[in-house]
Tab-separated table of C-alpha atoms in Angstrom:
chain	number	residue	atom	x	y	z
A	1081	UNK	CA	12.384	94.897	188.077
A	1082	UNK	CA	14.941	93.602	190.249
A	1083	UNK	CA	18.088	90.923	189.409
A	1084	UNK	CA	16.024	90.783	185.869
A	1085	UNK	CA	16.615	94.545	185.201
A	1086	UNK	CA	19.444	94.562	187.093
A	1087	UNK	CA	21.142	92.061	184.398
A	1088	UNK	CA	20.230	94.107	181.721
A	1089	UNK	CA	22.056	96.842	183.416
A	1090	UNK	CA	24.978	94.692	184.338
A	1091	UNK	CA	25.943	95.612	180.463
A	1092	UNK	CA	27.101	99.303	181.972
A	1093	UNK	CA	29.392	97.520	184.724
A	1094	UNK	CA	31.259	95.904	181.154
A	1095	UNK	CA	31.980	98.825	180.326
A	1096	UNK	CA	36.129	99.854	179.826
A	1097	UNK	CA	37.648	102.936	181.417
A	1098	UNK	CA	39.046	105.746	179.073
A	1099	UNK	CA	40.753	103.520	176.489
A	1100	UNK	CA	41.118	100.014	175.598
A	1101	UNK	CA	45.117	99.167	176.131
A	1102	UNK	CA	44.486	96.944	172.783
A	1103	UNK	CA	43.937	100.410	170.859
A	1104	UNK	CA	46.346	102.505	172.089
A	1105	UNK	CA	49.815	100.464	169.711
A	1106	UNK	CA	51.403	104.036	167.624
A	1107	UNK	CA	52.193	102.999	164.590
A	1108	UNK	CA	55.246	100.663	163.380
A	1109	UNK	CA	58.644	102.357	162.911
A	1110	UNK	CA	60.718	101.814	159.228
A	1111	UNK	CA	62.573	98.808	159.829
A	1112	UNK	CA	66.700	99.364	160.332
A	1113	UNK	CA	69.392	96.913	160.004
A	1114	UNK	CA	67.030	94.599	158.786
A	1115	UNK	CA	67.475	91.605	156.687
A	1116	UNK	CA	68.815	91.933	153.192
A	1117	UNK	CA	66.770	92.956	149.937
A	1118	UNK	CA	67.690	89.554	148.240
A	1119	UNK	CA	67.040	87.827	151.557
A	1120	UNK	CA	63.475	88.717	151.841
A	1121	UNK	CA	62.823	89.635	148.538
A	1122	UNK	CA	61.906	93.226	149.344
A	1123	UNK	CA	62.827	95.494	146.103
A	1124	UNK	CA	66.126	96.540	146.230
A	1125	UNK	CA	65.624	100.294	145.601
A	1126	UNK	CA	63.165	100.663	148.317
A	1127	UNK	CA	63.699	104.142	149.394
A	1128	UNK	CA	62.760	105.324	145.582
A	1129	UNK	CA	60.007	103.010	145.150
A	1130	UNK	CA	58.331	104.483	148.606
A	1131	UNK	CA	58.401	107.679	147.084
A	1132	UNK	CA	57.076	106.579	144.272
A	1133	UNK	CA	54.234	104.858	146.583
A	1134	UNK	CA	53.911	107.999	148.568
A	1135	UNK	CA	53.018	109.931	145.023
A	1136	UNK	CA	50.036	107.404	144.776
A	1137	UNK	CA	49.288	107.751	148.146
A	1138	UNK	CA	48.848	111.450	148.085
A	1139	UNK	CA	47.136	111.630	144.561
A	1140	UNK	CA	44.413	108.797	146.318
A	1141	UNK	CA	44.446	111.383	149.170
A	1142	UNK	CA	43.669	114.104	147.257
A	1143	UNK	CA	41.251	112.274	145.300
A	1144	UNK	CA	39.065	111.576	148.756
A	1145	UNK	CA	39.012	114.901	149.537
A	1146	UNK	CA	37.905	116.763	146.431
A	1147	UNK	CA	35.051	113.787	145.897
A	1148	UNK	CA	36.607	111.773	142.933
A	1149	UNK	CA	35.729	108.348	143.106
A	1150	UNK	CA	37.384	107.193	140.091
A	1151	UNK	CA	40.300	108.701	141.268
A	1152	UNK	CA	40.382	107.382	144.673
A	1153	UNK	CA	39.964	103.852	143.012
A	1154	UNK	CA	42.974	104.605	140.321
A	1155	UNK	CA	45.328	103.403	143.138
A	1156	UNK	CA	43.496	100.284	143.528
A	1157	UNK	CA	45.063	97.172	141.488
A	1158	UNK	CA	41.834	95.805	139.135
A	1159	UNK	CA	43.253	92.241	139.740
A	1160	UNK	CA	42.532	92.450	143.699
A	1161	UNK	CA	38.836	92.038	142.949
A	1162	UNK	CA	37.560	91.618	146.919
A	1163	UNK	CA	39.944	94.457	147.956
A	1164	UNK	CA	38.619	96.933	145.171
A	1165	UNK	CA	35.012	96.086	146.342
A	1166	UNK	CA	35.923	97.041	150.060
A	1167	UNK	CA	38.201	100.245	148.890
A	1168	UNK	CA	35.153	101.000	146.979
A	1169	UNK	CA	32.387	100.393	149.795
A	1170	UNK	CA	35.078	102.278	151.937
A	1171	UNK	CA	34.920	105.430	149.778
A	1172	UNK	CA	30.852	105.497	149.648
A	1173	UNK	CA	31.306	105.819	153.708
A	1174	UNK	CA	33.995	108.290	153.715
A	1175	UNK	CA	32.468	110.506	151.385
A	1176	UNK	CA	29.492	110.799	154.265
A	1177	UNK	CA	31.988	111.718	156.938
A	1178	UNK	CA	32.880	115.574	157.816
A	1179	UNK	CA	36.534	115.339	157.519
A	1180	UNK	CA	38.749	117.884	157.174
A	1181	UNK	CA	42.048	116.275	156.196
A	1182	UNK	CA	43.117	112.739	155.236
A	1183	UNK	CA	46.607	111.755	154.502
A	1184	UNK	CA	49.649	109.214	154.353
A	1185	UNK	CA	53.224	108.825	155.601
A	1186	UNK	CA	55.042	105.667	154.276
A	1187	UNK	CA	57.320	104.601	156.853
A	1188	UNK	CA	59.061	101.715	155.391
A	1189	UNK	CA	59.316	98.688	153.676
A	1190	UNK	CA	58.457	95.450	155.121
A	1191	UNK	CA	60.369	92.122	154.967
A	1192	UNK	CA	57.304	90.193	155.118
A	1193	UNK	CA	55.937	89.189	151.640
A	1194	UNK	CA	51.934	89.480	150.436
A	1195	UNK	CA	49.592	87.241	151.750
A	1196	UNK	CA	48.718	86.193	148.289
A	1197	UNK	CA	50.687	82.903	146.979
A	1198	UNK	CA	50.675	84.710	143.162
A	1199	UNK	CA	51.579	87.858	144.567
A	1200	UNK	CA	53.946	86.722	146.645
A	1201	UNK	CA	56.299	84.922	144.445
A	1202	UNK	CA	56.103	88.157	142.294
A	1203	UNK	CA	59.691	90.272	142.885
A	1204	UNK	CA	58.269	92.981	142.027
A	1205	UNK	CA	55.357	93.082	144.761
A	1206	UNK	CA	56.441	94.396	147.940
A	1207	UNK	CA	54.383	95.056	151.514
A	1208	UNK	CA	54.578	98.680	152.637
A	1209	UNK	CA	54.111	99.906	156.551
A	1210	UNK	CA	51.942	102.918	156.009
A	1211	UNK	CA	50.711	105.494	158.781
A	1212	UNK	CA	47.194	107.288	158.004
A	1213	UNK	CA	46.358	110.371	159.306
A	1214	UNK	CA	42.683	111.590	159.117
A	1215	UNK	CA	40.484	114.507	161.120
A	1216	UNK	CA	36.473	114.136	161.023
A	1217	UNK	CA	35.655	117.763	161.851
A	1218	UNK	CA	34.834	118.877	165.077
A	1219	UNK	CA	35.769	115.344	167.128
A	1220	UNK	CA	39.327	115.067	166.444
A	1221	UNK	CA	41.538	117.957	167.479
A	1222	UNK	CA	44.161	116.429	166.393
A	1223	UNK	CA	44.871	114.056	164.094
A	1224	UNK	CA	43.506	110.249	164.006
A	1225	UNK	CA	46.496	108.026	163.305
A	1226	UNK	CA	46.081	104.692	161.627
A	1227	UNK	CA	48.784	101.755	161.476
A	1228	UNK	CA	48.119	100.506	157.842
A	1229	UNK	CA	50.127	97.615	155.883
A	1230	UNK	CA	49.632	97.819	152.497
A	1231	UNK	CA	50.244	95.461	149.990
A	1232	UNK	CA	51.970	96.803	146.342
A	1233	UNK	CA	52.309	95.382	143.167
A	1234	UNK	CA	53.680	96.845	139.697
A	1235	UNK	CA	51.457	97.239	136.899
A	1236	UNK	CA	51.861	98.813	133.548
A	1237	UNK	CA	50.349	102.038	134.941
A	1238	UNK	CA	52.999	102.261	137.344
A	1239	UNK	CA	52.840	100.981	141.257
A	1240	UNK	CA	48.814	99.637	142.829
A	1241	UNK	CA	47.876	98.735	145.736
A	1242	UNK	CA	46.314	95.123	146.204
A	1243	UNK	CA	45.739	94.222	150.055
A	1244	UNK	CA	45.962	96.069	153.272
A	1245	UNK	CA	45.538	93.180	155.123
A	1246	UNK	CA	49.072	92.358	156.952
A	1247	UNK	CA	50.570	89.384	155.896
A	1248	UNK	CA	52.177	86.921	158.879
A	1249	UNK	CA	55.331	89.129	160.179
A	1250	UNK	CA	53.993	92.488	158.878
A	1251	UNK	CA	53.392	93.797	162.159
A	1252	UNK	CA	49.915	95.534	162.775
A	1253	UNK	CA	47.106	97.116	160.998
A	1254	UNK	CA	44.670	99.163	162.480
A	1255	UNK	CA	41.324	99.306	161.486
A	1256	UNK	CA	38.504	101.520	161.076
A	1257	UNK	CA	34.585	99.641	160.263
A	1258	UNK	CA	34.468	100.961	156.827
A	1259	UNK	CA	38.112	98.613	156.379
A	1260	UNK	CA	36.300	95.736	157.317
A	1261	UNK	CA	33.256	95.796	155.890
A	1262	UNK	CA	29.939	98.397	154.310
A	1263	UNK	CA	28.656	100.939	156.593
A	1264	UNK	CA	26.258	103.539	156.983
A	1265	UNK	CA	26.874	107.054	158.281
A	1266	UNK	CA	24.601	109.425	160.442
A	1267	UNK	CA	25.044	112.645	161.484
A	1268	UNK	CA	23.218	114.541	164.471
A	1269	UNK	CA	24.002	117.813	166.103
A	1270	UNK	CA	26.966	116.718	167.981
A	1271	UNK	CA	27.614	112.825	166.774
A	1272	UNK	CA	29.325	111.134	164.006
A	1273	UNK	CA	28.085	107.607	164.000
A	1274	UNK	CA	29.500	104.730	161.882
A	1275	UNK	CA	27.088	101.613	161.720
A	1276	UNK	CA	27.571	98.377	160.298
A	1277	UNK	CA	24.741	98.542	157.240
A	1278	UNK	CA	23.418	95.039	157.618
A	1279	UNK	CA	22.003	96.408	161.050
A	1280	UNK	CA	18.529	98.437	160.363
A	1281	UNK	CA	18.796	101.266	158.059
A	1282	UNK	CA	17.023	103.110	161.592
A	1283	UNK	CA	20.105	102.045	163.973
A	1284	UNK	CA	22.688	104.733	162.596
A	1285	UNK	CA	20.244	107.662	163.275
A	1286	UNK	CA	19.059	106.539	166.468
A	1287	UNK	CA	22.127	105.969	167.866
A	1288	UNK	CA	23.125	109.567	166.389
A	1289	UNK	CA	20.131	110.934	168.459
A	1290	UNK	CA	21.001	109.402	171.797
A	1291	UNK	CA	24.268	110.220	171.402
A	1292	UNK	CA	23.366	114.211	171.054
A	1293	UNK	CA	21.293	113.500	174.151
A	1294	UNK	CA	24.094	112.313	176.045
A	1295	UNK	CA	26.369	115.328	175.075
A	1296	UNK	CA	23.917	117.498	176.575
A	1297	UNK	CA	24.138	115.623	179.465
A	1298	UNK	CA	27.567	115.004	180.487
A	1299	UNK	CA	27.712	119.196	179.803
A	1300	UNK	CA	25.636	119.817	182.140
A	1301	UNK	CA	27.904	117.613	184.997
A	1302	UNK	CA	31.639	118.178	183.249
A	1303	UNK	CA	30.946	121.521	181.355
A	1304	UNK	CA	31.925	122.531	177.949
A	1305	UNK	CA	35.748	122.824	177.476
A	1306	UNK	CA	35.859	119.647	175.274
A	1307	UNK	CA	35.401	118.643	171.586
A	1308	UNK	CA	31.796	118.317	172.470
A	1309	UNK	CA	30.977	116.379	168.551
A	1310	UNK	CA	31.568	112.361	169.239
A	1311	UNK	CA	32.082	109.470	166.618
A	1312	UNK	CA	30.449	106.466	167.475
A	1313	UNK	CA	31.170	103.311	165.649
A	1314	UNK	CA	28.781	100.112	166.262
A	1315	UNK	CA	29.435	96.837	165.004
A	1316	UNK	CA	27.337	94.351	164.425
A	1317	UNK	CA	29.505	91.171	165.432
A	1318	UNK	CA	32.100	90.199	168.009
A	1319	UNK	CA	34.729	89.906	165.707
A	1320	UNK	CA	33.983	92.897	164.402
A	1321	UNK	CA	34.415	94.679	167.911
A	1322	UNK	CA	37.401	92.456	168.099
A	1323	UNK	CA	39.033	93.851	165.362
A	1324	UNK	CA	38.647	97.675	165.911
A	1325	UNK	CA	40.456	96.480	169.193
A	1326	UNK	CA	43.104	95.398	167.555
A	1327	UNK	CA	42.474	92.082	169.417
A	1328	UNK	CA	42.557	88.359	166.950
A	1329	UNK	CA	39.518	87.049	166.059
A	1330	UNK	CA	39.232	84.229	168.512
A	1331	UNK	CA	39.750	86.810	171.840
A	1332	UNK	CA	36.368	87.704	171.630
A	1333	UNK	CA	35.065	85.623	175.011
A	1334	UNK	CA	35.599	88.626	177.212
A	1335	UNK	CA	33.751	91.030	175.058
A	1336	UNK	CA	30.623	89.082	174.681
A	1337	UNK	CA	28.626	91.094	177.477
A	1338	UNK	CA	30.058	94.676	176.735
A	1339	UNK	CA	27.903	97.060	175.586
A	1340	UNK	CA	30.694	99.529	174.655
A	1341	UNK	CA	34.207	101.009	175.015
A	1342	UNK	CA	36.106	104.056	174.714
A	1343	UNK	CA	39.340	103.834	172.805
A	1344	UNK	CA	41.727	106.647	171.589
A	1345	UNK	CA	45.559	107.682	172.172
A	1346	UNK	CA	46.119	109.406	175.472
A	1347	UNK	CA	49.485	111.942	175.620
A	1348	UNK	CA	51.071	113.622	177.922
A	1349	UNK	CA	50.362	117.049	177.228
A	1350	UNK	CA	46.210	116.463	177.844
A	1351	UNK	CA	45.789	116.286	174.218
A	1352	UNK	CA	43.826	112.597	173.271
A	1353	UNK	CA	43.679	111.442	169.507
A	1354	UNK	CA	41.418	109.325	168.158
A	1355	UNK	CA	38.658	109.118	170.421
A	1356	UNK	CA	36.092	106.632	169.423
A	1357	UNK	CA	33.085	105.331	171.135
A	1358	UNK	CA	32.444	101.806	169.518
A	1359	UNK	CA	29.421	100.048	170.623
A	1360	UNK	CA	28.704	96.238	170.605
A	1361	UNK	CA	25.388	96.075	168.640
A	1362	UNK	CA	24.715	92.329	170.032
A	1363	UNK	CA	25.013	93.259	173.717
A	1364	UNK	CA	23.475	97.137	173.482
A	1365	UNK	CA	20.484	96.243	172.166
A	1366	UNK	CA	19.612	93.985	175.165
A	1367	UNK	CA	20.028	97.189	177.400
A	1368	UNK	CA	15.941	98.134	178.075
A	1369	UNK	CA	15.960	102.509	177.022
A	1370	UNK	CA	17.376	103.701	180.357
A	1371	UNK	CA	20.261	100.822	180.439
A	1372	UNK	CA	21.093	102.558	176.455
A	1373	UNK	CA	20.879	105.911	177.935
A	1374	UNK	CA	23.202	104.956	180.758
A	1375	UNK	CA	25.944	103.169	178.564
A	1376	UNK	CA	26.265	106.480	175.809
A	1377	UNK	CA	26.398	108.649	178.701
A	1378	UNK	CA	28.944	106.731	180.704
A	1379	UNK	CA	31.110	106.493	177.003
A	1380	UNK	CA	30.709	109.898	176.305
A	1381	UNK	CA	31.761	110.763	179.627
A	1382	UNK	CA	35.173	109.489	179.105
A	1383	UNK	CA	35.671	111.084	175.933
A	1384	UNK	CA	35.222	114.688	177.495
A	1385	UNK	CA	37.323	113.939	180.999
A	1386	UNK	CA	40.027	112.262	178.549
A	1387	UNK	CA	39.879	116.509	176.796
A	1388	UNK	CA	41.542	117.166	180.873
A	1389	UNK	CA	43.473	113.872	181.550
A	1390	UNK	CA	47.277	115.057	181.394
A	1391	UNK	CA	47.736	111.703	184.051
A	1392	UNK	CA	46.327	108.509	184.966
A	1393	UNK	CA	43.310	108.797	187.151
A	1394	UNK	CA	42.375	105.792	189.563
A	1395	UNK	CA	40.033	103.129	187.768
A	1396	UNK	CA	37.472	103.493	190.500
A	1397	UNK	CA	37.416	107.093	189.874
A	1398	UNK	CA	37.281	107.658	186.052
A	1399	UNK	CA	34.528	104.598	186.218
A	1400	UNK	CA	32.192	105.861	189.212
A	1401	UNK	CA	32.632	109.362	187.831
A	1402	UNK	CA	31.170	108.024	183.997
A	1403	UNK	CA	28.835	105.892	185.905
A	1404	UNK	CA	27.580	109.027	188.215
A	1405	UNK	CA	27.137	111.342	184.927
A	1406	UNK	CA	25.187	107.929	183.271
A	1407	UNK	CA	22.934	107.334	185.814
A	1408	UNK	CA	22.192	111.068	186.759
A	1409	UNK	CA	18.422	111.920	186.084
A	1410	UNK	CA	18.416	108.467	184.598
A	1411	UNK	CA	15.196	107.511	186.885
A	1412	UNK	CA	16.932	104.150	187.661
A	1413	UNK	CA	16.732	103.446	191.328
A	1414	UNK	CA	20.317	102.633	192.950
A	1415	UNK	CA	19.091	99.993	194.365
A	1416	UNK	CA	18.750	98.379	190.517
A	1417	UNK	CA	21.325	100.153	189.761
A	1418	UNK	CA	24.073	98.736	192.478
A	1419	UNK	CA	22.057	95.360	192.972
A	1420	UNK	CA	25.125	92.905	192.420
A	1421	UNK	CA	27.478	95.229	194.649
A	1422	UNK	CA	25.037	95.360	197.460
A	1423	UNK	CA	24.045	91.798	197.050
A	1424	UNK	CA	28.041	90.924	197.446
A	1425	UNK	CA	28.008	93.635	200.747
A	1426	UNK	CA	24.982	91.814	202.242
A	1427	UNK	CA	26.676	88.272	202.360
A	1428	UNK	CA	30.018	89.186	202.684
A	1429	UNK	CA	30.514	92.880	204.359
A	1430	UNK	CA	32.004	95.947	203.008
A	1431	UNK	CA	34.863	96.056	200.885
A	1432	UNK	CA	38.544	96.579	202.533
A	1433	UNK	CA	38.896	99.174	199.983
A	1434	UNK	CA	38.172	100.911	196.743
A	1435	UNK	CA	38.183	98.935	193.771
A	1436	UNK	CA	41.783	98.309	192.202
A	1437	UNK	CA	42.779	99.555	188.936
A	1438	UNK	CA	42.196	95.910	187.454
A	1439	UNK	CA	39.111	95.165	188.252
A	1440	UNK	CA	38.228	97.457	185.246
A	1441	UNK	CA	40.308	95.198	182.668
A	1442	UNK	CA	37.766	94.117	180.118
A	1443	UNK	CA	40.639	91.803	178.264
A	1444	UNK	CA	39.859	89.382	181.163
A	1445	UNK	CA	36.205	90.523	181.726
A	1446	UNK	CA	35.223	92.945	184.093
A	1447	UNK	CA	32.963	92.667	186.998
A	1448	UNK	CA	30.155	94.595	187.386
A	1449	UNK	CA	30.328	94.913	190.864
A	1450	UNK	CA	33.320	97.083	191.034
A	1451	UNK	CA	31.446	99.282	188.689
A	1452	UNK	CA	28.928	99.663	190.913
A	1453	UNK	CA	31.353	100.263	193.885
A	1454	UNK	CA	32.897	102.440	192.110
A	1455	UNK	CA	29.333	104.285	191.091
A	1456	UNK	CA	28.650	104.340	195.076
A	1457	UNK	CA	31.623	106.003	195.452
A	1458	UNK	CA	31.731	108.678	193.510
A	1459	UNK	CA	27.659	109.172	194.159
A	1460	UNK	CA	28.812	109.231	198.267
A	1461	UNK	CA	31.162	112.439	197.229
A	1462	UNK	CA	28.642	114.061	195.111
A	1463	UNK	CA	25.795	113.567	198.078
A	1464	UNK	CA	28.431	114.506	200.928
A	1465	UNK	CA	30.524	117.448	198.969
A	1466	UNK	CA	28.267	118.605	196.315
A	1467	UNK	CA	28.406	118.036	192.696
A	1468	UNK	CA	30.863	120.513	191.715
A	1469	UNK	CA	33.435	119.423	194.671
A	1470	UNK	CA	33.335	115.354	192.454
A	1471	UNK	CA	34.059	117.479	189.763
A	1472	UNK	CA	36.712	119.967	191.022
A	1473	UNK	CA	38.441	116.012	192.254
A	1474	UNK	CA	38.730	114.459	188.782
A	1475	UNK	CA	39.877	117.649	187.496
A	1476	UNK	CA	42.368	117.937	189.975
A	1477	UNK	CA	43.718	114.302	189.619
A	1478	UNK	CA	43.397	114.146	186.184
A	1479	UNK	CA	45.763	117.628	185.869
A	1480	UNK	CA	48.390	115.846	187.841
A	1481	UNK	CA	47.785	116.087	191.502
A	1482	UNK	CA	48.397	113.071	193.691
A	1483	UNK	CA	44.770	111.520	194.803
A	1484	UNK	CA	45.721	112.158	198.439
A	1485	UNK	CA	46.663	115.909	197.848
A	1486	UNK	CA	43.561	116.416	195.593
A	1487	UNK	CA	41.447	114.546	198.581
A	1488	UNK	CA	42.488	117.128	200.965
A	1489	UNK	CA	42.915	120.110	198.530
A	1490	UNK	CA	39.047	119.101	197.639
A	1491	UNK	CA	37.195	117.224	200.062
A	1492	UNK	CA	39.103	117.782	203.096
A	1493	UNK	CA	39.569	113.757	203.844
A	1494	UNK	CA	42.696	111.269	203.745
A	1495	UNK	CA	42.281	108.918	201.191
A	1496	UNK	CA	41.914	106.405	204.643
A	1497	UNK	CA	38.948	109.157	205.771
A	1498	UNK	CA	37.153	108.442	201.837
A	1499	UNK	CA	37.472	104.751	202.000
A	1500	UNK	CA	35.965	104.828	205.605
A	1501	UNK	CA	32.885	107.401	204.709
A	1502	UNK	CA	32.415	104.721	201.603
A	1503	UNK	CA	32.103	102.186	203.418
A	1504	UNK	CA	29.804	103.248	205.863
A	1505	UNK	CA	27.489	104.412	202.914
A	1506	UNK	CA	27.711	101.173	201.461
A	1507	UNK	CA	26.216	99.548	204.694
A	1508	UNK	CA	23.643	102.427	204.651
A	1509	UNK	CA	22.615	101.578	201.555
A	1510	UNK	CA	22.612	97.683	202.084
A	1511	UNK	CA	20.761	97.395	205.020
């Protein structure tokens, strides 16, 4: 196998930590103190034509929920052809997913005008900043929030929405795959997954199936007390992946060789919204079976440690830890496994120390070989301290404990004492 199997692999080394930074933006305030109506042509009784918007909003709402298509499409202006066509495709995929609630908040008017020329010179059209809330049951324990920017114009049967694509100076939109273009839905035991549908009609259930596998598999490492159902979304292009980022279309270089990525909304209080494993169709189906099984696992990981995380947990620990659950029982050798890291140790000695927190940014492309240090590191603990003791760590750090305290509350080392027992492993392992 070697550097040839070893590249395919490299695809788990690209993969993010618990969230992208791109994915994590709340949603835009209501604008105040802005410009004048007259000055950016926003409708001068704004506050009761939001209401009135907000009426629509919830009657479309309501319409998802109780299965009326029609209804659901009643909010939709008939002049916006290619927008009703998406809001349409977008309703045949929601009415596949297990949600529980779906609703809007209009936050305020925007001074930007609608992207459309016709539209735009229109006084009575107006751009809205719109925050959607959803809950697919049994992933989300709290609600999914969605940045949207809608675009609204008057028609005889009162107020319709033509775009939600922001216009220049609208601020941003968030996007789910069934915004941007058809999908298909698939539901296993304990997965949600989202596909792009000009992928195989196969992809959406296979994925569904190796992500139930992986579920049972970071259980048996991490334990139960987490959601335990995951929504995986796969795209099928670049930009695609770009745009669930919340990254422009032409940022894509760095996420050309990543398989996949956790995003969500991390608080405070250990409570993450949002969660979403999104996987790059292009690069994960170069991955050979184990590299596939490795990548899920390692994504899935993060979604049940980010159930615990209440603070930020060192890169090298949140990424060997979902690297040590991936490759556990996976049958790939370490040696395959860590190739580029022990390559690097063999010409150039053992790292100073641990892997630093941005080695693990994939907005300037990650390197696999911290991954893999980071791997090493975490498998070290789990070989020296036991299984349960790597555990008992992340929890600990992850509650709110200072590394160093949970080192010697844990392990019974200085974080000096880890780095030193690391590297020796590493030159174990390399020689």
């Amino acid at each position: 196998m070697g550097r040839a199997v070893a590249a395919v692999l490299a695809a788990v080394g690209l993969v993010t930590g618990c969230s992208d930074p791109g994915a994590t933006t709340g949603a835009p305030t209501a604008p105040h103190g802005g410009p004048s109506p007259a000055a950016t042509g926003a409708p001068p009784d704004r506050e009761a034509r939001a209401a009135e918007l907000a009426v629509v909003l919830d009657q479309r709402a309501g319409a998802l929920l109780r299965g009326d298509r029609a209804g659901w499409l009643q909010a939709v202006d008939p002049a916006a052809t290619a927008f009703a066509q998406r809001q349409a495709a977008a309703y045949d995929a929601l009415s596949l997913l297990p949600l529980t609630s779906w609703s809007y908040s209009v936050l305020g008017t925007s001074p930007a005008r609608p992207r459309d020329a016709a539209l735009a010179a229109d006084p009575e059209s107006w751009v809205a900043q719109v925050e959607l809330s959803y809950e697919v049951a049994g992933a989300d324990p709290v609600p999914v929030r969605r940045s949207q920017v809608l675009t609204v114009v008057r028609r005889a049967e009162g107020w319709r929405l033509a775009d939600d694509v922001a216009p220049p100076g609208a601020g941003r939109a968030d996007a789910d795959l069934w915004d941007i273009r058809p999908v298909r839905v698939a539901q296993g035991a304990a997965s949600v997954v989202v596909a792009d549908a000009s992928l195989p009609p196969a992809a959406a259930d296979t994925v569904a199936a190796l992500a139930d596998r992986s579920v049972v598999r970071v259980d048996e490492v991490w334990g139960t007390d987490w959601p335990r159902r995951v929504v995986v979304v796969v795209a099928g292009s670049l930009d695609d992946l770009a745009a669930l980022l919340g990254r422009e279309p032409g940022s894509t270089g760095p996420l050309a060789g990543l398989a996949a990525v956790t995003t969500g909304r991390v608080g405070g209080t250990g409570t993450t919204s949002g969660d979403r494993v999104l996987l790059n169709a292009q690069a994960y189906d170069e991955l050979t079976d184990a590299g596939r099984d490795v990548v899920l696992t390692h994504e899935i990981t993060h979604v049940a440690t980010r159930a615990a995380t209440r603070t930020p947990v060192p890169g090298w620990l949140v990424e060997g830890f979902a690297d040590y659950v991936g490759f556990r029982g996976s049958g790939v050798p370490v040696g395959t496994a860590a190739e580029e890291a022990l390559v690097q140790v063999r010409a150039d000695g053992v790292p100073d120390a641990l892997p630093g927190d941005g080695e693990f940014d994939t907005h300037i492309g990650a390197e696999p070989e911290a991954y893999e240090l980071a791997w090493l590191a975490c498998r070290m603990i789990a070989e020296t301290h036991g299984e349960q003791r790597l555990v008992e760590l992340y929890r600990s750090v992850a509650g709110g404990r200072r590394l160093d305290a949970a080192l010697a509350d844990v392990l019974g080392v200085t974080p000096a004492g880890l780095t030193a027992a690391w590297q020796a492993y590493l030159g174990k392992l390399a020689a």
